[in-house]
Coordinates of C-alpha atoms and ligand atoms in Angstrom, one line a residue:
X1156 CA -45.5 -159.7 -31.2
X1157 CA -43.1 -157.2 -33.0
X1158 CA -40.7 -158.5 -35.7
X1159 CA -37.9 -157.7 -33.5
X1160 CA -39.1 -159.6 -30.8
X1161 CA -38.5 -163.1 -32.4
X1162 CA -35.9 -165.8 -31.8
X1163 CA -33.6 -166.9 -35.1
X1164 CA -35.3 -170.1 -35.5
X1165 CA -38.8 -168.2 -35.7
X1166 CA -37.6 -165.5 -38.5
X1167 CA -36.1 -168.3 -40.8
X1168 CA -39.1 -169.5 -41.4
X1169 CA -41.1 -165.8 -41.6
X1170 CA -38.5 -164.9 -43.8
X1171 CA -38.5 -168.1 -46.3
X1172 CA -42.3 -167.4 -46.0
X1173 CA -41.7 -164.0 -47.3
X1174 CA -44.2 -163.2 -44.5
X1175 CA -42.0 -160.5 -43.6
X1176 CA -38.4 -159.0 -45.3
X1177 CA -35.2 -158.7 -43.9
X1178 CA -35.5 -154.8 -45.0
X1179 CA -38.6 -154.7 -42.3
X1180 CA -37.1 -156.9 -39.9
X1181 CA -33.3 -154.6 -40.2
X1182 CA -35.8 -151.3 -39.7
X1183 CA -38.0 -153.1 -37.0
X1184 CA -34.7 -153.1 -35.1
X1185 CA -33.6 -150.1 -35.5
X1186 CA -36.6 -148.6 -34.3
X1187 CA -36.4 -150.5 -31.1
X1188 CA -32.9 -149.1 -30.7
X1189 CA -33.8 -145.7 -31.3
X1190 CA -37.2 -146.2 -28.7
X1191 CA -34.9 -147.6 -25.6
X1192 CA -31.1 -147.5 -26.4
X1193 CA -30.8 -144.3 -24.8
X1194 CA -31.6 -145.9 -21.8
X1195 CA -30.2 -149.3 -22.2
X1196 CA -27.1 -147.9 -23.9
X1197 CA -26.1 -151.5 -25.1
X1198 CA -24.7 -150.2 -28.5
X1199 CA -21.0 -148.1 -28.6
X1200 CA -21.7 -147.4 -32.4
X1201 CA -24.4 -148.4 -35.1
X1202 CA -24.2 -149.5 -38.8
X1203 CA -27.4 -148.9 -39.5
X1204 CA -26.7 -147.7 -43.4
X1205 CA -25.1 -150.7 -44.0
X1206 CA -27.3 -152.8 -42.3
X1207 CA -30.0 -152.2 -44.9
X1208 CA -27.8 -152.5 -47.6
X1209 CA -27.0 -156.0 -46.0
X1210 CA -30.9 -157.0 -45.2
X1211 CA -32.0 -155.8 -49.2
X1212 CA -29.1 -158.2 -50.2
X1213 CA -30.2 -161.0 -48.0
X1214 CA -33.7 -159.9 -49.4
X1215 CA -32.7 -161.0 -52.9
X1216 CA -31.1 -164.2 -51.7
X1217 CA -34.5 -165.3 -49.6
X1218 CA -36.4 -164.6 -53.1
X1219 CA -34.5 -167.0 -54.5
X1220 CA -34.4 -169.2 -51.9
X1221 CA -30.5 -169.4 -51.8
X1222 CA -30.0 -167.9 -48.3
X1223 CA -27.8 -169.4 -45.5
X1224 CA -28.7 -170.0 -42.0
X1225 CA -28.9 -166.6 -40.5
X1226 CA -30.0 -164.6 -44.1
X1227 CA -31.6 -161.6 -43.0
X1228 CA -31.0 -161.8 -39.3
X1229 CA -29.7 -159.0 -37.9
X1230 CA -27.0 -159.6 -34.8
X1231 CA -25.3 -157.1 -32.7
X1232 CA -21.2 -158.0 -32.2
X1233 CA -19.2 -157.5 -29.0
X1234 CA -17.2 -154.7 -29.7
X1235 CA -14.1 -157.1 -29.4
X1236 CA -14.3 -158.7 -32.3
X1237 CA -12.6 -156.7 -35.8
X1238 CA -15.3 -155.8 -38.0
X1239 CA -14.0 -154.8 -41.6
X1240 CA -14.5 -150.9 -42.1
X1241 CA -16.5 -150.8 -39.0
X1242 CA -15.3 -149.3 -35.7
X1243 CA -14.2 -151.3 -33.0
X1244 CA -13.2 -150.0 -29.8
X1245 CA -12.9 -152.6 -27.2
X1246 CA -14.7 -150.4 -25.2
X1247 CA -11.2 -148.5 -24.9
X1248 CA -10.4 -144.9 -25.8
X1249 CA -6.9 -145.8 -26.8
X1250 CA -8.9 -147.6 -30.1
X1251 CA -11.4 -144.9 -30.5
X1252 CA -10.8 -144.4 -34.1
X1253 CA -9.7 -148.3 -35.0
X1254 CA -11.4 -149.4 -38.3
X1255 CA -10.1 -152.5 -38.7
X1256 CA -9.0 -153.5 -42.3
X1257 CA -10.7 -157.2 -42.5
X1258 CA -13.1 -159.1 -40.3
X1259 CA -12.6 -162.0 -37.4
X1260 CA -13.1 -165.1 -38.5
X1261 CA -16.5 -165.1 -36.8
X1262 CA -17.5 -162.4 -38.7
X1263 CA -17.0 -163.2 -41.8
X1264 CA -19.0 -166.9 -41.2
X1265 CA -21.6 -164.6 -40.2
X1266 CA -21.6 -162.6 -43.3
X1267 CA -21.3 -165.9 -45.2
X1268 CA -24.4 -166.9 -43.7
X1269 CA -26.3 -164.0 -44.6
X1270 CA -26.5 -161.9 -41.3
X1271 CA -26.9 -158.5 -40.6
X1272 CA -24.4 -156.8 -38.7
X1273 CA -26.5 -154.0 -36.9
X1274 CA -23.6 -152.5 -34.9
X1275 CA -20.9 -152.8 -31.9
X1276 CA -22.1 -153.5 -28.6
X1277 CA -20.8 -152.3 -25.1
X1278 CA -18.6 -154.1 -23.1
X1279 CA -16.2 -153.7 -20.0
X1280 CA -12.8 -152.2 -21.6
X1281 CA -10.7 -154.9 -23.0
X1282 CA -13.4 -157.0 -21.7
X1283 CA -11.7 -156.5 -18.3
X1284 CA -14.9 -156.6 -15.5
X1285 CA -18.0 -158.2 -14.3
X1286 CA -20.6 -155.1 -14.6
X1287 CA -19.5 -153.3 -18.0
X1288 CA -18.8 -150.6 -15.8
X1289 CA -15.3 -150.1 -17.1
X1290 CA -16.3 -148.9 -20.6
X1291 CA -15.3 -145.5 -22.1
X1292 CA -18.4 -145.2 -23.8
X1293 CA -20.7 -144.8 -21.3
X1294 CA -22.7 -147.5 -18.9
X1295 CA -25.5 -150.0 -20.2
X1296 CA -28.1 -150.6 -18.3
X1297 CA -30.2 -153.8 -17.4
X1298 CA -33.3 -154.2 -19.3
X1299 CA -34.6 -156.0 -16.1
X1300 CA -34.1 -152.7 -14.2
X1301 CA -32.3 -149.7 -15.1
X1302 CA -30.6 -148.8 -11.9
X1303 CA -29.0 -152.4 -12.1
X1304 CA -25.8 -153.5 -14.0
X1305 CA -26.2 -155.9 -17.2
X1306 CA -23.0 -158.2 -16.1
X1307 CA -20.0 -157.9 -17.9
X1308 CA -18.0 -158.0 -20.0
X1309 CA -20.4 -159.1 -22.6
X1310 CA -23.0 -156.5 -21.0
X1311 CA -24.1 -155.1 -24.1
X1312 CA -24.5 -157.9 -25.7
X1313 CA -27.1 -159.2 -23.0
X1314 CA -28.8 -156.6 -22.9
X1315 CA -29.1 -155.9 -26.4
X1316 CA -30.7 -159.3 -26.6
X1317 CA -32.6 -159.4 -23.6
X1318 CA -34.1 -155.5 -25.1
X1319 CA -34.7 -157.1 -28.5
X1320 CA -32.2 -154.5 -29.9
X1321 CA -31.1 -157.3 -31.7
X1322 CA -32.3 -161.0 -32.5
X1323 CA -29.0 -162.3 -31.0
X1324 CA -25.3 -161.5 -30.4
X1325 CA -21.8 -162.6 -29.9
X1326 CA -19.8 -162.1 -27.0
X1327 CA -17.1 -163.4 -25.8
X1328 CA -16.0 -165.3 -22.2
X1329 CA -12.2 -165.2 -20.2
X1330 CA -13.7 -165.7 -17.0
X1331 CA -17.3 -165.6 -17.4
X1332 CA -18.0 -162.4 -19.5
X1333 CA -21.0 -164.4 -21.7
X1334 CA -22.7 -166.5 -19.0
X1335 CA -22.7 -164.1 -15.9
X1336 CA -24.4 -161.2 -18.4
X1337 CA -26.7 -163.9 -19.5
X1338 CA -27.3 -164.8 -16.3
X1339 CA -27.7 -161.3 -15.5
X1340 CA -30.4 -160.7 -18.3
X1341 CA -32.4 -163.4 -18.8
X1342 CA -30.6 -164.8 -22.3
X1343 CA -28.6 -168.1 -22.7
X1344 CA -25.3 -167.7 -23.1
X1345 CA -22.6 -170.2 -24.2
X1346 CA -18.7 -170.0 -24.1
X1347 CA -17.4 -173.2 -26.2
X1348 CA -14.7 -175.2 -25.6
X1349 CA -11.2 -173.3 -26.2
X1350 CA -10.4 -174.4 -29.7
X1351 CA -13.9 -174.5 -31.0
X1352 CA -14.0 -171.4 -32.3
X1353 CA -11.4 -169.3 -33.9
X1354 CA -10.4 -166.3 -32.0
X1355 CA -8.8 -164.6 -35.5
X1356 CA -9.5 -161.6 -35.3
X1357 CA -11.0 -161.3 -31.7
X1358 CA -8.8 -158.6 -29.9
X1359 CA -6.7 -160.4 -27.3
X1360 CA -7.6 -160.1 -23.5
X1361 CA -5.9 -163.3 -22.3
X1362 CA -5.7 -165.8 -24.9
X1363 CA -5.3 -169.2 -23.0
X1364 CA -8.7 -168.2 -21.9
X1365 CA -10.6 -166.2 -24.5
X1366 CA -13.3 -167.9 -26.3
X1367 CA -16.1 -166.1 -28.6
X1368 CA -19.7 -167.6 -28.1
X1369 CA -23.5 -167.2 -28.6
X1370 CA -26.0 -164.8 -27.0
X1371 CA -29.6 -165.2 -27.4
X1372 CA -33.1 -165.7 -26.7
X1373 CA -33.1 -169.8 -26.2
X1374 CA -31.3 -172.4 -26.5
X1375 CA -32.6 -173.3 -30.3
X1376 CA -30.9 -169.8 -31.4
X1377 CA -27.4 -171.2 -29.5
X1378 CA -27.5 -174.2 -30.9
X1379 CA -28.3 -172.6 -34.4
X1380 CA -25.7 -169.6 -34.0
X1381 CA -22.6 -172.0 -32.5
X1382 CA -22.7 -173.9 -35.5
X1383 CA -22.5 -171.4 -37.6
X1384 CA -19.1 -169.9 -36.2
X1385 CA -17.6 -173.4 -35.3
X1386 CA -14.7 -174.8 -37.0
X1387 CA -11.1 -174.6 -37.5
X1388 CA -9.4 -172.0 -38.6
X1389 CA -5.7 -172.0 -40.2
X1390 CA -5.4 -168.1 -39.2
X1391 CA -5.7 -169.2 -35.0
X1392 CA -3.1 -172.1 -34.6
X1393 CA -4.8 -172.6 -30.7
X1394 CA -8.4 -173.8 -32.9
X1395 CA -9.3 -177.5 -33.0
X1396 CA -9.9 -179.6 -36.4
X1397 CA -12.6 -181.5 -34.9
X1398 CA -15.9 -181.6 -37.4
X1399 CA -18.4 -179.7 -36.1
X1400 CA -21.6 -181.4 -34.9
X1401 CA -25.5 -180.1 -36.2
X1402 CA -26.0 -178.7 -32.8
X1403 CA -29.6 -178.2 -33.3
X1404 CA -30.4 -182.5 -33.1
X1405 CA -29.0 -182.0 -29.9
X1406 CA -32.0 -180.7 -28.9
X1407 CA -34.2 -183.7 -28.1
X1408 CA -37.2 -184.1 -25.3
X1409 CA -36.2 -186.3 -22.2
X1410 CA -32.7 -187.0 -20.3
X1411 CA -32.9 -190.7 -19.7
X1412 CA -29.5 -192.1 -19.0
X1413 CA -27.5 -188.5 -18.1
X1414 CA -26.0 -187.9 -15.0
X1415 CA -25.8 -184.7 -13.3
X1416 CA -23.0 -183.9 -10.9
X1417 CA -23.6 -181.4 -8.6
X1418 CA -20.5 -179.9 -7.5
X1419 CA -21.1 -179.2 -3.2
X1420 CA -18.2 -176.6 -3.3
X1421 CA -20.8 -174.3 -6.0
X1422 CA -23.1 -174.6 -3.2
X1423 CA -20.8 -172.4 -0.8
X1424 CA -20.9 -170.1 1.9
X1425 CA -22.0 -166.6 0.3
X1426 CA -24.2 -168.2 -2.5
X1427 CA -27.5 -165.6 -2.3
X1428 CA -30.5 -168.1 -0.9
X1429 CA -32.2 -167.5 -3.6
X1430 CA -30.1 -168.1 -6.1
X1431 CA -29.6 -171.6 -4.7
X1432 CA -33.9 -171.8 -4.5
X1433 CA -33.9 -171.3 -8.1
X1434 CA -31.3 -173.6 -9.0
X1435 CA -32.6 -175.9 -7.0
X1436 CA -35.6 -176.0 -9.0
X1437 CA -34.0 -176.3 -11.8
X1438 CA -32.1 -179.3 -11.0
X1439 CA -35.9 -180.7 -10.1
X1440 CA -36.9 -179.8 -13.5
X1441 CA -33.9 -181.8 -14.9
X1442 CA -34.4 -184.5 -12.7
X1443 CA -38.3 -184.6 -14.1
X1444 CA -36.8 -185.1 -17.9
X1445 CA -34.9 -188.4 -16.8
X1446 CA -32.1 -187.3 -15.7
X1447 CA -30.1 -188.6 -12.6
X1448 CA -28.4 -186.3 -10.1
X1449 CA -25.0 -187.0 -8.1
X1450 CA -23.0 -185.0 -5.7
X1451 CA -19.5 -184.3 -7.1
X1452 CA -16.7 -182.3 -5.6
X1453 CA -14.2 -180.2 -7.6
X1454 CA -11.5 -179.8 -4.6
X1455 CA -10.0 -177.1 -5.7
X1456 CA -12.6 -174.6 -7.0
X1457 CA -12.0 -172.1 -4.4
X1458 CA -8.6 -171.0 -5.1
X1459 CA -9.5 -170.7 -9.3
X1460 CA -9.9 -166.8 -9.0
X1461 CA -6.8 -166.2 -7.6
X1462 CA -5.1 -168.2 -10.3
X1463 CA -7.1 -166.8 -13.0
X1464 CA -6.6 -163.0 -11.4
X1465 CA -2.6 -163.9 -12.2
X1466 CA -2.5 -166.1 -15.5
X1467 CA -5.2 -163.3 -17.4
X1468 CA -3.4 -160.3 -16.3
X1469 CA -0.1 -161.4 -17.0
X1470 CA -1.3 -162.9 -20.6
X1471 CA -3.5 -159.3 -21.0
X1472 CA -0.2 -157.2 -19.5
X1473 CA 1.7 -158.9 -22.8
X1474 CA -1.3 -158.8 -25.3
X1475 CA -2.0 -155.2 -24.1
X1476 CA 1.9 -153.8 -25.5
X1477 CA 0.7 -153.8 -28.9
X1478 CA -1.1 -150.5 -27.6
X1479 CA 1.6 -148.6 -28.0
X1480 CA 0.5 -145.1 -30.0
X1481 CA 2.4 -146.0 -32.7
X1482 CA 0.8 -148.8 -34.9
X1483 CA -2.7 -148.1 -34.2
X1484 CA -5.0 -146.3 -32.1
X1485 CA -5.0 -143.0 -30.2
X1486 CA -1.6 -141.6 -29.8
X1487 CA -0.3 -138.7 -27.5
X1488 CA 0.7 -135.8 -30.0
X1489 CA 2.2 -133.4 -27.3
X1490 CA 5.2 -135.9 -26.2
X1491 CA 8.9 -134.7 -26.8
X1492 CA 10.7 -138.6 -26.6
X1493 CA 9.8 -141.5 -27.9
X1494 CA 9.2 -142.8 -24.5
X1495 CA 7.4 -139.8 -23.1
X1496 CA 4.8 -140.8 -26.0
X1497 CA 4.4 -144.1 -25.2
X1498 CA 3.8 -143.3 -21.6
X1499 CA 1.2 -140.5 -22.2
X1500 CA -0.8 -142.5 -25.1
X1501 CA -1.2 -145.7 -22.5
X1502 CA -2.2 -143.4 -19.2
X1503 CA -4.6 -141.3 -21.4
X1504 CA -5.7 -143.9 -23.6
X1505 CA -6.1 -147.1 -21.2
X1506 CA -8.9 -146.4 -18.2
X1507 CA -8.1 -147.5 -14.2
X1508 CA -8.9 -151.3 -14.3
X1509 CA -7.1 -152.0 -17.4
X1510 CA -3.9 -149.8 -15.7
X1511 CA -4.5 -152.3 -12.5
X1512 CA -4.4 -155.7 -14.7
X1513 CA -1.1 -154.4 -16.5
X1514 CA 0.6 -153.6 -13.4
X1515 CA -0.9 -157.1 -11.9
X1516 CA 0.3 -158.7 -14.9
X1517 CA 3.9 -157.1 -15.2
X1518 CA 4.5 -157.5 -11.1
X1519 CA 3.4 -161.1 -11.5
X1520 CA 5.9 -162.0 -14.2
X1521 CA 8.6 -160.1 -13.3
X1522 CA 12.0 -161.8 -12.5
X1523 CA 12.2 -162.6 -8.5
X1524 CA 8.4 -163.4 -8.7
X1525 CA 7.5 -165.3 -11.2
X1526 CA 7.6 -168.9 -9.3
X1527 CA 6.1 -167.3 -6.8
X1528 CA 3.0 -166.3 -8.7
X1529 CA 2.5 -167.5 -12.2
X1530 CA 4.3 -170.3 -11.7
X1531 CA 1.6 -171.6 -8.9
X1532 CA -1.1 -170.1 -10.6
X1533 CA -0.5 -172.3 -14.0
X1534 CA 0.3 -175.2 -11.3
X1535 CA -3.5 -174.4 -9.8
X1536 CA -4.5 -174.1 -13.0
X1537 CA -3.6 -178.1 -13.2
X1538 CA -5.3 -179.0 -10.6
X1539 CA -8.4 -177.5 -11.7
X1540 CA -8.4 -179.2 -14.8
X1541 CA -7.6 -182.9 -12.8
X1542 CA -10.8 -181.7 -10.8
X1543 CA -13.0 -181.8 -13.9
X1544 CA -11.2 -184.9 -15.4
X1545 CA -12.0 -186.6 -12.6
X1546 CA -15.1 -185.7 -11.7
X1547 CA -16.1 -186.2 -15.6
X1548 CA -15.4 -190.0 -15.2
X1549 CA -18.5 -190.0 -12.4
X1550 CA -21.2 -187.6 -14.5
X1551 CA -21.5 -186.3 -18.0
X1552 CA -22.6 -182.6 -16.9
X1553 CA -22.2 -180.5 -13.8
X1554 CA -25.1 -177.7 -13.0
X1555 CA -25.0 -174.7 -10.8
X1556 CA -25.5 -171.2 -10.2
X1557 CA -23.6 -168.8 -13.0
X1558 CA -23.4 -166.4 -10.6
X1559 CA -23.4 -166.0 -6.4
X1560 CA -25.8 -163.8 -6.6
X1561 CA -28.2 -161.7 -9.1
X1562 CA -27.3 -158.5 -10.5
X1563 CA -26.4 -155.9 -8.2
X1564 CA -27.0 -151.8 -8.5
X1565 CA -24.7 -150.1 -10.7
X1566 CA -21.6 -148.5 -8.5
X1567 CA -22.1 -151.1 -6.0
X1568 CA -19.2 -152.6 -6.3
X1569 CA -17.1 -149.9 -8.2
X1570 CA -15.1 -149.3 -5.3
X1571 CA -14.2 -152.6 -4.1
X1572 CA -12.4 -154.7 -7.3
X1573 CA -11.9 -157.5 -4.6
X1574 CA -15.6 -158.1 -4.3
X1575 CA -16.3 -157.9 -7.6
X1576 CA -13.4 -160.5 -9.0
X1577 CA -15.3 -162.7 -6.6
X1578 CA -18.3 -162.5 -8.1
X1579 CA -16.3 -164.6 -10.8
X1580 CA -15.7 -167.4 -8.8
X1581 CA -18.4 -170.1 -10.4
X1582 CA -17.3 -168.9 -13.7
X1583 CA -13.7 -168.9 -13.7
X1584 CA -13.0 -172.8 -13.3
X1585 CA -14.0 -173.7 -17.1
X1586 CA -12.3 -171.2 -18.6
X1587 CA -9.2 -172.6 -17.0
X1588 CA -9.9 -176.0 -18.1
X1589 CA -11.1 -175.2 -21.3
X1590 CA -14.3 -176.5 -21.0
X1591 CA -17.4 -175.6 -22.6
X1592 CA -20.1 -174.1 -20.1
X1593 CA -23.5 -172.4 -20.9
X1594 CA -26.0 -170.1 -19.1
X1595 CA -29.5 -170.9 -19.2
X1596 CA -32.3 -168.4 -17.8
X1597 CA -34.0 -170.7 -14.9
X1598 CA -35.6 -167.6 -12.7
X1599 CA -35.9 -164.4 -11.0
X1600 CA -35.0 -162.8 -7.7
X1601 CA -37.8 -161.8 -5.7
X1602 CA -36.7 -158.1 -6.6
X1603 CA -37.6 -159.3 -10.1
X1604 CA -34.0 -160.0 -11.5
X1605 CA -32.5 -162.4 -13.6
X1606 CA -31.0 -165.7 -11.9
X1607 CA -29.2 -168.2 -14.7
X1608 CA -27.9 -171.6 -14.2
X1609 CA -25.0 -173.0 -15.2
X1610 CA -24.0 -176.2 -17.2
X1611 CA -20.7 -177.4 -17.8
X1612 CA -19.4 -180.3 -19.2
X1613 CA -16.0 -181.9 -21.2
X1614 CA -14.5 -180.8 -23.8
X1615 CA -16.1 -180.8 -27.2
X1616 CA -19.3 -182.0 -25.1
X1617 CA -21.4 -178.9 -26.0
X1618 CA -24.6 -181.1 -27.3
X1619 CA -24.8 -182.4 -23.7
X1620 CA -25.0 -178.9 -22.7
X1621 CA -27.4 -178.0 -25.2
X1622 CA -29.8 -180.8 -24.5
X1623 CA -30.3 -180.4 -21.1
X1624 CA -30.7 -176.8 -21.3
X1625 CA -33.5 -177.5 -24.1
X1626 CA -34.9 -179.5 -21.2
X1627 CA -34.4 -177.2 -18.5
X1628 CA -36.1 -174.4 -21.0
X1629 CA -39.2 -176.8 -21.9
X1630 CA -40.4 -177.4 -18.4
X1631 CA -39.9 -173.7 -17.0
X1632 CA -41.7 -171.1 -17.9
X1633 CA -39.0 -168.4 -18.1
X1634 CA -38.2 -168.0 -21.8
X1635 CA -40.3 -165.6 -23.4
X1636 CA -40.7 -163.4 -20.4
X1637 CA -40.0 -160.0 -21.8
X1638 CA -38.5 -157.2 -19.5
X1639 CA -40.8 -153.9 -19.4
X1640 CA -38.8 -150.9 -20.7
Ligands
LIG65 N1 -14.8 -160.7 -14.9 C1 -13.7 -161.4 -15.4 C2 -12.5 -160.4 -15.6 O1 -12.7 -159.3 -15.3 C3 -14.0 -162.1 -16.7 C4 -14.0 -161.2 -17.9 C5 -14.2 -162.0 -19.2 O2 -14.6 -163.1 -19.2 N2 -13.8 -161.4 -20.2 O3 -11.5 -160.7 -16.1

């Protein structure tokens, strides 16, 4: 196996070992970007200079055995998180020459634990989409198979992990945008519980929803990489001082005594047959640790996209005026008003689907229509989150599919946002509850793609996820399975 090709868990101890340096890992990366990025496009920009500055510091710390968790490990950030002195786009041209003056919170608990910040990874702009379609710079690829989408909005993230562009990466989930490209790619994904991690410096899409969270190549690495960027924050008022767990003793063999709810309406009309085989077989699997399986019903999942397709615009419509040409970001230099500027920087600088959620947005809360829409949407939105409360009191986790179906060609669904907001449907319901939920590779299509499944459980509860992914990950044999670029 290459360097590059390892989970975290694997290079801590190569590295302790000195078997190997975070100078050769860091260039062992890099070489795998420059051999397949140009056709997985997963990265928007590269810091590879100061990368190696990073790994020969994180070198010095290993000699003297002083290094934190992830010394020496370089990681690839959704480019939707601020990375001090580093470009970050959102995937948007209207911040095509942002450099943002100090680091997310995130970030900067990375650097604190020694990682190596390799570059900015695609993503749908704004993090607005389901394929990572809607990116100004350019369309990634899945590593699976490259006329295929990755899964968005964390699409670059996947599939920088997936590739082994990168040992693992953040991404981060509104409606889905970490599990569905995990799903999509083969990696685990995991949005926490809203409030688990800060969202400082994480540029806003909708942020009653947003939540930053793990991607990478098992569950070990999740477990490893959540605690590391877990914890209250004084800079995000919406994060939670509750300690933070060690994630990784979590990760036990056998599920005596858990109960697994198996929500029917997950099981719809429209799921892909065999995405339900797969999950299916997982559930088996899970049931073979110990564990004990229920049918559950969460009444009210079907109507959770149309809520969600009201509450995140109309939050991203607000968070989204900031772009304005004058503080930041691109600006229109031709205008003659004031006006006429902001109007030309926003229509050249924002692309279609972030125009559509703005217009959504503003129509939505606009005087005459607001009871009508966001009004019943946050009222949904209540109703979801008395589903899971209830349901919660019968079963400790709920399981799957992440997605309706696997990956799908790219420009499939380009022309048809209806179908593709859909394919959010199994996704969206945590987010409004604020729940932690986690993909977990469990398969693959009989075209040879991807197929996750999907655990969620109650708030704070992410070592019940973790476990019984662990479990899940133990009896299949999907994890390792490389895809052939
Ligand atoms: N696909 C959903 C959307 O377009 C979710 C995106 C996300 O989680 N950031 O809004």
């Amino acid at each position: 196996m290459k360097f590059n090709q390892y989970t975290i868990h694997e290079l801590q101890d190569k590295l302790a070992a000195r078997e190997i340096s975070a100078v050769e890992l860091t260039e062992a990366v890099f070489a795998r970007i420059a051999e397949v990025d140009d056709q997985v496009n997963a990265y928007i920009t590269l810091n590879k200079d100061e990368a190696l500055v990073q790994a020969a510091a994180a070198d010095k710390l290993l000699e003297q055995k002083k290094g934190g968790p992830l010394c020496g490990i370089p990681l690839a950030i959704k480019d939707v998180m601020c990375t001090r002195g580093l470009r970050t786009t959102a995937g948007s041209k209207i911040l095509e020459s942002f450099i943002p003056p100090y680091d997310a919170t995130v970030i900067e608990k990375l650097r604190e634990a020694g990682a190596v910040i390799c570059g900015k990874v695609s993503m749908d702009e704004f993090a607005m989409g389901s394929s990572n379609e809607n990116c100004a710079y350019g369309v990634p690829h899945n590593p699976w198979n490259l006329d295929y989408i990755c899964g968005g909005s964390s699409g670059g993230s996947a599939a920088a992990v997936a590739a082994d562009e990168c040992i693992a990466s953040l991404g981060s989930d509104t409606g889905g945008s970490i599990r569905q490209p995990g799903s999509h790619c083969s990696v685990v994904g995991l949005k926490p519980t809203y409030g688990r991690v800060s969202r400082f410096g994480l540029l806003a899409y909708a942020s009653s929803l947003d939540q930053i969270g793990p991607l990478t190549k098992d569950v070990r690495d999740c477990a490893l990489l959540l605690k590391v960027i877990s914890g209250y924050d004084r800079q995000d008022s919406t994060s939670v001082a509750q300690p933070v767990p060690d994630y990784l003793s979590a990760l036990e063999p056998g599920l005596d005594g858990l109960k697994i709810g198996i929500p029917r309406e997950y099981f719809a009309e429209g799921l892909d047959p065999e995405v339900n085989e797969a999950i299916l077989t997982g559930i088996a699997e899970l049931r073979g640790a110990g564990a004990e399986t229920v049918e559950v019903s969460l009444p009210h999942t079907d109507y959770g996209v149309a809520a969600y397709y009201i509450i995140a615009p109309a939050e991203a419509g607000s968070n989204l005026s900031r772009y304005d040409g004058v503080r930041f970001g691109y600006r229109d230099k031709e205008a003659d008003s004031l006006l006429e500027m902001y109007e030309k920087t926003r229509s050249q600088g924002f692309g279609d689907e972030v125009k559509r959620r703005i217009m959504i947005g503003t129509y939505a809360l606009s005087s005459g229509y607001y009871d009508a829409y966001y009004k019943k949407a946050s009222q949904v939105r209540t109703l979801i989150v008395e589903d899971y409360q209830k349901v919660f009191s019968q079963c400790d986790i709920l399981v799957s599919p992440v997605s309706p179906m696997p990956a799908w060609r790219l420009g499939e669904k380009t022309d048809d946002p209806l179908s593709m907001y859909l394919a959010d449907a199994l996704t969206i319901p945590a987010n409004l509850a604020g729940i932690p939920a986690l993909s977990v590779p469990c398969g693959f299509s009989s075209a040879g793609m991807p197929i996750g499944l999907q655990i969620q459980a109650g708030h704070f509860n992410e070592e019940k996820l973790l476990k019984a992914a662990f479990n899940l990950e133990s009896a299949l044999e999907v994890k390792g399975q490389k895809p052939k670029l």
